[in-house]
XYZ file of C-alpha atoms in Angstrom:
569
model
C 0.000 0.000 0.000
C 1.548 3.274 -1.151
C 2.009 6.030 1.379
C 1.249 9.590 0.415
C 4.080 12.058 0.919
C 3.535 14.410 3.864
C 2.929 17.355 1.519
C 0.165 15.459 -0.290
C -1.469 14.464 2.990
C -1.354 18.085 4.203
C -2.860 19.335 0.935
C -5.622 16.704 1.054
C -6.383 17.622 4.682
C -6.361 21.319 3.831
C -8.745 21.035 0.889
C -10.947 18.656 2.841
C -11.526 21.353 5.461
C -14.992 22.937 4.884
C -13.638 26.240 6.197
C -11.208 26.523 3.275
C -14.093 26.164 0.823
C -16.218 28.629 2.784
C -13.468 31.232 2.784
C -12.810 30.524 -0.897
C -16.439 31.240 -1.748
C -16.299 34.440 0.312
C -13.236 35.611 -1.593
C -15.000 34.909 -4.901
C -17.996 36.949 -3.680
C -15.616 39.692 -2.591
C -14.087 39.862 -6.068
C -17.559 40.022 -7.596
C -18.657 42.734 -5.165
C -15.596 44.981 -5.276
C -13.345 44.283 -8.257
C -16.107 43.825 -10.840
C -17.813 47.269 -10.545
C -14.557 49.188 -10.127
C -12.921 47.513 -13.136
C -16.113 47.973 -15.136
C -16.098 51.677 -14.273
C -12.525 52.092 -15.529
C -13.272 49.958 -18.611
C -16.314 52.025 -19.590
C -14.382 55.275 -19.239
C -12.005 54.129 -22.022
C -14.692 52.753 -24.357
C -17.589 54.065 -26.383
C -21.165 52.818 -25.987
C -20.599 50.202 -28.736
C -17.478 48.833 -26.982
C -14.738 50.456 -29.109
C -11.604 51.666 -27.296
C -11.547 55.467 -27.255
C -10.664 58.589 -25.251
C -13.751 60.309 -26.590
C -15.571 60.093 -23.244
C -12.713 61.932 -21.493
C -12.654 64.607 -24.179
C -16.408 65.166 -23.903
C -16.627 64.960 -20.091
C -13.537 66.991 -19.215
C -13.336 69.235 -22.260
C -16.268 71.452 -21.315
C -15.774 74.509 -19.120
C -19.060 73.856 -17.276
C -17.860 70.406 -16.197
C -14.436 71.664 -15.131
C -16.088 74.468 -13.151
C -18.218 71.830 -11.399
C -15.037 70.027 -10.301
C -13.531 73.286 -9.035
C -16.726 74.199 -7.184
C -16.625 70.823 -5.447
C -13.042 71.423 -4.348
C -14.010 74.851 -2.963
C -16.965 73.265 -1.175
C -14.754 70.539 0.292
C -12.347 73.144 1.680
C -15.173 75.263 3.154
C -16.909 72.269 4.773
C -13.612 71.041 6.238
C -12.859 74.450 7.785
C -16.326 74.686 9.391
C -16.216 71.065 10.603
C -12.821 71.664 12.229
C -14.205 74.733 14.004
C -17.112 72.638 15.294
C -15.413 69.347 16.125
C -11.996 70.174 17.589
C -13.215 72.473 20.420
C -15.876 69.933 21.412
C -13.320 67.103 21.496
C -10.980 69.210 23.636
C -13.842 70.176 25.952
C -15.042 66.607 26.495
C -11.638 64.901 26.681
C -9.412 67.462 28.435
C -11.413 70.049 30.408
C -13.678 70.233 33.439
C -16.528 71.659 31.378
C -19.891 70.631 32.893
C -22.300 68.632 30.736
C -19.588 66.644 28.938
C -21.868 63.600 28.740
C -24.591 65.703 27.108
C -22.105 67.075 24.575
C -20.925 63.564 23.745
C -24.512 62.378 23.179
C -25.312 65.447 21.069
C -22.431 64.564 18.727
C -23.777 61.020 18.492
C -27.227 62.444 17.687
C -25.729 64.627 14.925
C -24.079 61.528 13.469
C -27.363 59.577 13.536
C -29.306 62.411 11.861
C -29.442 61.777 8.080
C -27.819 64.685 6.241
C -30.685 64.888 3.740
C -33.174 65.336 6.612
C -30.879 67.979 8.100
C -30.929 69.747 4.738
C -34.738 69.636 4.597
C -34.930 70.998 8.161
C -32.643 73.908 7.327
C -34.640 74.676 4.186
C -37.698 75.016 6.448
C -35.679 77.073 8.951
C -33.625 79.342 6.700
C -35.356 79.411 3.332
C -35.057 82.975 1.988
C -38.807 83.745 2.127
C -40.858 81.291 4.186
C -38.073 80.036 6.478
C -39.139 80.210 10.118
C -35.961 81.992 11.254
C -36.402 84.672 8.602
C -40.076 85.120 9.511
C -39.108 85.429 13.183
C -36.571 88.171 12.372
C -39.143 89.985 10.202
C -41.715 89.935 13.017
C -39.304 90.899 15.810
C -37.189 93.475 13.965
C -39.871 94.865 11.694
C -37.716 94.485 8.566
C -39.061 93.476 5.175
C -36.752 90.507 4.617
C -34.854 88.096 6.856
C -31.056 87.792 6.659
C -30.759 84.024 6.124
C -30.527 82.217 2.787
C -29.704 78.526 2.940
C -29.712 78.391 -0.877
C -26.155 79.713 -1.141
C -22.613 78.343 -1.219
C -21.999 79.032 2.474
C -25.457 77.789 3.409
C -24.671 74.513 1.642
C -21.241 74.250 3.301
C -22.762 75.005 6.714
C -25.411 72.267 6.459
C -22.940 69.627 5.242
C -20.500 70.527 8.033
C -23.214 70.177 10.693
C -23.555 66.469 9.891
C -19.939 65.600 9.102
C -18.162 67.273 12.046
C -18.740 64.176 14.293
C -15.909 62.515 12.349
C -13.517 65.306 13.402
C -14.739 64.900 16.975
C -14.209 61.117 16.962
C -10.664 61.230 15.585
C -9.604 64.124 17.813
C -11.157 62.757 21.006
C -9.724 59.274 20.394
C -6.237 60.763 20.044
C -6.660 63.106 23.026
C -7.705 60.173 25.201
C -4.225 58.700 24.633
C -2.317 61.822 25.679
C -1.084 61.561 29.257
C -1.571 64.570 31.543
C 2.056 64.055 32.611
C 3.220 65.594 29.333
C 1.111 68.681 29.978
C 2.248 68.816 33.627
C 5.842 68.958 32.409
C 5.006 71.972 30.258
C 3.272 73.660 33.205
C 6.316 73.100 35.423
C 8.394 74.980 32.854
C 6.089 77.983 33.061
C 3.604 77.373 30.275
C 0.035 78.499 30.917
C -2.968 76.239 30.331
C -3.860 77.583 26.898
C -0.190 77.765 25.895
C 0.200 74.118 26.970
C -2.835 73.123 24.959
C -1.616 75.003 21.894
C 2.042 73.899 22.069
C 1.802 70.399 23.566
C -1.659 68.849 23.390
C -2.828 69.897 19.929
C 0.502 69.183 18.148
C 0.427 65.651 19.584
C -2.961 64.938 18.027
C -2.443 66.971 14.837
C -1.980 63.885 12.586
C -5.374 62.562 13.704
C -7.014 65.950 13.136
C -5.519 66.242 9.643
C -6.509 62.634 8.881
C -10.111 63.373 9.853
C -10.058 66.619 7.864
C -9.052 64.654 4.753
C -12.030 62.320 5.229
C -14.368 65.294 5.690
C -13.020 66.903 2.503
C -13.558 63.686 0.519
C -17.037 63.212 1.969
C -18.006 66.773 1.016
C -16.892 66.519 -2.617
C -18.619 63.137 -3.044
C -21.927 63.936 -1.293
C -25.075 64.108 -3.396
C -28.127 64.359 -1.103
C -27.587 67.798 0.413
C -26.288 69.338 -2.864
C -29.356 67.976 -4.684
C -31.642 69.711 -2.177
C -29.704 72.984 -1.808
C -27.120 73.421 -4.593
C -29.438 72.664 -7.518
C -32.072 75.292 -6.503
C -29.193 77.697 -5.778
C -27.782 77.002 -9.276
C -24.430 75.896 -7.886
C -23.010 73.278 -10.243
C -21.018 70.570 -8.425
C -19.271 67.406 -9.543
C -21.915 65.109 -8.039
C -24.870 66.978 -9.543
C -23.037 67.046 -12.877
C -22.508 63.262 -12.721
C -26.245 62.770 -12.205
C -26.932 64.881 -15.301
C -25.124 62.239 -17.381
C -27.887 59.792 -16.393
C -30.641 61.933 -17.860
C -31.852 61.211 -21.380
C -29.828 60.394 -23.431
C -27.950 58.103 -21.032
C -24.187 58.783 -21.020
C -22.664 56.162 -18.715
C -19.251 56.315 -20.420
C -18.989 60.086 -19.906
C -20.080 59.685 -16.288
C -17.321 57.101 -15.787
C -14.706 59.358 -17.402
C -15.825 62.397 -15.389
C -15.528 60.305 -12.205
C -11.885 59.390 -12.746
C -10.323 62.662 -11.427
C -12.421 62.395 -8.238
C -11.458 58.735 -7.833
C -7.743 59.479 -8.286
C -7.903 62.431 -5.869
C -9.628 60.211 -3.303
C -6.975 57.487 -3.584
C -4.108 59.985 -3.252
C -5.631 61.731 -0.229
C -6.465 58.452 1.515
C -2.847 57.351 1.041
C -1.765 60.661 2.598
C -4.197 60.139 5.479
C -2.876 56.615 6.058
C 0.687 57.904 6.294
C -0.331 60.654 8.693
C -2.221 58.296 11.005
C 0.655 55.817 10.925
C 2.720 58.494 12.722
C 0.358 58.842 15.664
C 2.285 56.251 17.685
C 4.359 59.053 19.221
C 1.351 60.184 21.266
C 2.262 57.746 24.013
C 4.954 55.132 24.388
C 2.577 52.451 25.626
C -0.228 53.176 23.176
C -2.695 53.189 26.095
C -2.013 56.636 27.522
C -1.001 57.482 31.076
C -2.856 59.314 33.800
C -5.371 61.862 32.523
C -6.916 64.606 34.595
C -9.281 67.253 33.244
C -7.903 70.796 32.994
C -9.521 73.328 35.276
C -10.097 76.156 32.796
C -11.955 78.413 35.203
C -14.737 80.588 33.818
C -13.855 79.510 30.253
C -15.711 76.248 30.928
C -19.016 78.136 30.785
C -18.104 79.645 27.416
C -17.244 76.151 26.133
C -20.527 74.826 27.495
C -22.401 77.603 25.698
C -20.547 76.752 22.467
C -21.367 73.045 22.886
C -25.009 73.965 23.441
C -24.999 76.160 20.322
C -23.605 73.337 18.171
C -26.211 70.911 19.566
C -28.926 73.512 18.937
C -27.885 74.007 15.301
C -27.233 70.373 14.394
C -29.889 68.488 16.380
C -32.401 70.473 18.450
C -33.602 73.037 15.898
C -33.678 70.638 12.905
C -35.570 67.977 14.881
C -37.953 70.557 16.308
C -38.852 71.977 12.883
C -39.279 68.479 11.401
C -41.608 67.475 14.254
C -43.613 70.696 13.938
C -43.879 70.303 10.153
C -44.917 66.657 10.524
C -47.888 67.700 12.697
C -48.841 70.672 10.472
C -51.528 70.926 7.820
C -49.309 73.476 6.062
C -45.854 74.065 7.510
C -45.736 77.650 6.229
C -48.647 78.725 8.444
C -46.532 78.381 11.557
C -47.400 77.085 15.009
C -51.155 77.399 15.567
C -53.731 75.103 17.137
C -55.929 74.994 14.028
C -52.873 74.046 11.939
C -52.089 70.851 13.896
C -53.029 67.431 12.515
C -52.179 63.725 12.665
C -53.145 63.273 9.014
C -49.529 63.229 7.810
C -48.687 60.214 9.965
C -51.986 58.502 9.146
C -51.251 59.050 5.475
C -47.762 57.520 5.449
C -48.935 54.431 7.346
C -52.357 53.775 5.813
C -52.826 55.762 2.600
C -49.540 56.498 0.842
C -48.193 53.136 -0.231
C -45.064 54.722 -1.747
C -43.947 56.258 1.558
C -44.763 53.156 3.603
C -42.929 50.990 1.068
C -39.869 53.291 1.196
C -39.738 53.060 4.997
C -40.042 49.259 4.916
C -37.438 49.012 2.144
C -35.026 51.201 4.093
C -35.290 49.066 7.233
C -35.195 45.776 5.293
C -32.251 46.686 3.037
C -30.300 48.246 5.909
C -30.857 45.217 8.158
C -29.946 42.739 5.405
C -26.829 44.723 4.516
C -25.714 44.966 8.151
C -26.193 41.211 8.627
C -24.256 40.345 5.455
C -21.465 42.818 6.260
C -21.014 41.446 9.786
C -21.008 37.822 8.557
C -18.570 38.489 5.715
C -16.509 40.875 7.842
C -15.764 38.392 10.641
C -15.022 35.580 8.156
C -12.684 37.742 6.053
C -10.994 39.156 9.156
C -10.442 35.697 10.662
C -9.233 34.192 7.382
C -6.750 37.010 6.734
C -5.530 37.580 10.289
C -4.929 33.843 10.817
C -3.600 33.485 7.234
C -5.956 30.672 6.312
C -6.369 31.924 2.748
C -3.594 32.454 0.207
C -2.562 36.088 -0.355
C -4.175 37.384 2.879
C -2.820 40.923 2.370
C -4.397 41.100 -1.091
C -7.726 39.790 0.236
C -7.769 42.386 3.023
C -6.848 45.144 0.568
C -9.741 44.100 -1.669
C -12.157 44.109 1.281
C -11.102 47.629 2.283
C -10.822 49.029 -1.277
C -14.375 50.491 -1.442
C -13.264 53.106 1.101
C -11.351 54.740 -1.744
C -14.393 54.885 -4.039
C -16.961 57.672 -3.426
C -20.523 56.385 -3.189
C -21.821 58.093 -6.322
C -18.882 56.795 -8.370
C -19.295 53.289 -6.966
C -22.974 53.476 -7.975
C -21.926 54.178 -11.574
C -19.682 51.097 -11.539
C -22.451 48.967 -10.024
C -24.923 50.264 -12.602
C -22.527 49.389 -15.425
C -21.756 45.951 -13.938
C -25.192 44.740 -12.872
C -27.966 46.834 -14.446
C -27.826 45.076 -17.812
C -27.338 41.471 -18.958
C -26.376 38.933 -17.752
C -27.493 40.081 -14.269
C -30.259 42.594 -15.166
C -30.730 43.687 -11.561
C -31.637 47.332 -12.184
C -34.477 48.523 -9.957
C -34.431 45.410 -7.781
C -33.916 45.438 -4.024
C -31.107 42.902 -4.290
C -29.013 45.446 -6.233
C -29.469 47.991 -3.416
C -28.269 45.406 -0.887
C -25.299 44.546 -3.135
C -24.457 48.253 -3.440
C -24.742 48.909 0.304
C -22.744 45.767 1.129
C -19.959 46.745 -1.257
C -19.847 50.278 0.122
C -19.910 49.483 3.843
C -18.180 46.101 4.089
C -14.900 47.876 5.050
C -16.518 49.064 8.305
C -17.202 45.505 9.430
C -13.866 44.141 8.155
C -11.871 46.864 9.948
C -13.741 46.391 13.232
C -13.534 42.581 13.066
C -9.840 42.612 12.120
C -9.018 44.767 15.147
C -10.974 42.348 17.338
C -9.357 39.208 15.928
C -5.876 40.718 16.330
C -6.624 41.283 20.021
C -7.567 37.622 20.618
C -4.994 35.150 21.867
C -4.666 32.338 19.257
C -4.078 29.821 22.063
C -7.838 29.735 22.695
C -8.411 28.673 19.107
C -5.560 26.159 19.162
C -7.123 24.458 22.198
C -10.320 23.845 20.217
C -8.327 22.541 17.238
C -6.424 20.114 19.485
C -9.754 18.758 20.760
C -10.833 18.060 17.171
C -12.808 21.194 16.317
C -12.519 22.629 12.817
C -12.019 26.248 11.780
C -15.759 26.837 11.476
C -16.267 25.539 15.011
C -13.523 27.872 16.228
C -15.117 30.795 14.418
C -18.674 30.168 15.635
C -17.960 28.863 19.171
C -14.915 30.913 20.188
C -14.138 33.936 18.005
C -17.677 35.245 17.361
C -18.857 34.969 21.024
C -15.706 36.717 22.262
C -16.216 39.526 19.747
C -19.961 39.844 20.398
C -19.836 43.524 21.359
C -17.647 44.377 18.382
C -19.976 42.572 15.976
C -23.116 44.136 17.479
C -21.464 47.555 17.223
C -20.541 46.932 13.580
C -24.084 45.736 12.790
C -25.723 48.833 14.298
C -23.180 51.175 12.725
C -23.701 49.728 9.231
C -27.486 49.765 9.736
C -27.501 53.439 10.744
C -25.259 54.515 7.862
C -27.371 52.568 5.348
C -30.525 54.406 6.448
C -28.749 57.694 5.604
C -27.201 56.574 2.308
C -28.357 58.332 -0.849
C -25.346 58.611 -3.156
C -25.106 54.858 -3.783
C -28.858 54.328 -4.126
C -29.778 57.226 -6.395
C -28.988 55.461 -9.719
C -30.027 51.963 -8.695
C -33.538 52.139 -7.228
C -36.701 51.474 -9.198
C -40.368 52.235 -8.454
C -40.654 49.220 -6.139
C -37.272 49.506 -4.435
C -37.069 53.174 -3.458
C -35.657 53.988 -0.042
C -36.375 56.996 2.166
C -33.296 58.920 1.028
C -34.311 58.705 -2.648
C -37.985 59.405 -1.951
C -36.917 62.530 -0.038
C -35.720 64.078 -3.299
C -39.036 63.310 -5.021
C -41.167 64.741 -2.207
C -39.012 67.863 -1.904
C -39.396 68.547 -5.635
C -43.170 68.310 -5.153
C -42.988 70.683 -2.165
C -44.663 68.063 0.030
C -42.661 68.924 3.140
C -45.364 67.864 5.617
C -45.368 64.241 4.449
C -41.602 64.347 4.085
C -41.212 65.582 7.666
C -43.509 62.845 9.003
C -41.519 60.222 7.103
C -38.280 61.677 8.449
C -39.531 61.680 12.049
C -40.531 58.008 11.779
C -37.122 57.133 10.314
C -35.301 59.009 13.083
C -37.407 57.179 15.701
C -36.575 53.795 14.164
C -32.855 54.581 14.040
C -32.916 55.966 17.592
C -34.456 52.733 18.888
C -31.835 50.670 17.055
C -29.028 52.858 18.435
C -30.465 52.574 21.957
C -30.445 48.786 21.626
C -26.850 48.977 20.389
C -25.828 51.121 23.359
C -27.481 48.612 25.702
C -25.759 45.589 24.136
C -22.383 46.997 23.118
C -21.810 49.992 25.388
C -22.422 53.714 25.139
C -19.490 54.439 22.840
C -19.950 51.574 20.384
C -20.498 53.905 17.425
C -17.480 56.053 18.272
C -15.110 53.139 18.762
C -12.480 52.841 16.073
C -10.476 49.781 15.143
């Protein structure tokens, strides 16, 4: 009887392991999800509609002054949003992490609330608040000051930048606070001993230590601003401000120009890749914050009377980003006509009755949003933990390449990814255009990196000896994954699930090209209702969505801890 060489026996044992086949299938799905749409996007940019190789699409898309001006306007907008977000986020992070300001817990929760608030609902709220004629703030100024016209106009460049910044500054806060939490007070004490005052210490010691994290977050804010579609569609289009994202959407009007859209997207895609590489290098330098990586003793600074000024600033930011927008949405949702103001004879429950029992389109959009977001979150968490375990434990060949592929969608703006997904799956052989499954595929592709990053950090923190003990007792890799790894990372996985769910409910850029009449989500329906001027129904729909997301977040906080959404891997 012939004996197999050891190498053959090892290979047979390896390929007989069900886990290897499972991870192999996951990698194939990953290639289909990520590589296929991105490669299709690049391919279409270099070909005509009939498949001939050509640079014609680049000449047409980038050879017009209107299109180039749209790109420049987006860059200006990105810079303006980043500056405002820094002014909002950095002081709040310093106040919560380093000072004795009262109400730090409230400030922290208000930032979380601003993150949960969909930016398109924030835009609608600020249209109701600061519209140039009927906006409630303008009407209040007219009544109190006796002037003919209020001073606010949200339909302007700075109005647009302000609204976007209100719902992106939490990212600045998260990065800055996370870095500040690692800075030991001992470093600042040393500066004080040498005669530096509190504000001088903060300016010369504390802030320079966390500057890489602040710049890294600023880069992400800039990229988010130039790639955002929802708020520009609601504010920039009526204000006649042409941006890259609104220009891309114009390529999808009749006649359809997918190739030009792909070509026009390439400069944004390249800029995103370059800036993310820069951000990665900056964040790689943050190890000098503390030698241990865990931070030393931290005591809050006693900043005297300044703490009340900081508290007032924190309250102002919460008022602008959460309290006023939610208040106006709630008032509009209970109004017969939002423009009539707050009056007893103007109150009604008809808007809520309508979206639940009469308007099938709105009810369907709400159900679709919850269903697609839940399905996406479940798929992302399942794929994320499997990919993280397979790559961190080097079960698959080329683990670095697999992890790179899983994280690659971070470098592709949502609107551009949607173009690639449209090109890859809308037509034959898949023909998925307008179907809910394409929305789930799009959301999964876009947000899989969140789950993979969180799961990878968790797997790295686990001691492999626990897994080896199960293997010695005869358990396979799947048993290890389901009985050991997943239970130990329960909080991480719950946090990733809730985070992906919340972000999916806010996502518009990826869904705008891919939804059909039966698969519309709340974000896409918002655009339709706003064009019709049906703000009362829109507000009621928004309030219901915010309530659903708030309940889900509350469950997440109960299961995974208060800071689960602000935890970074």
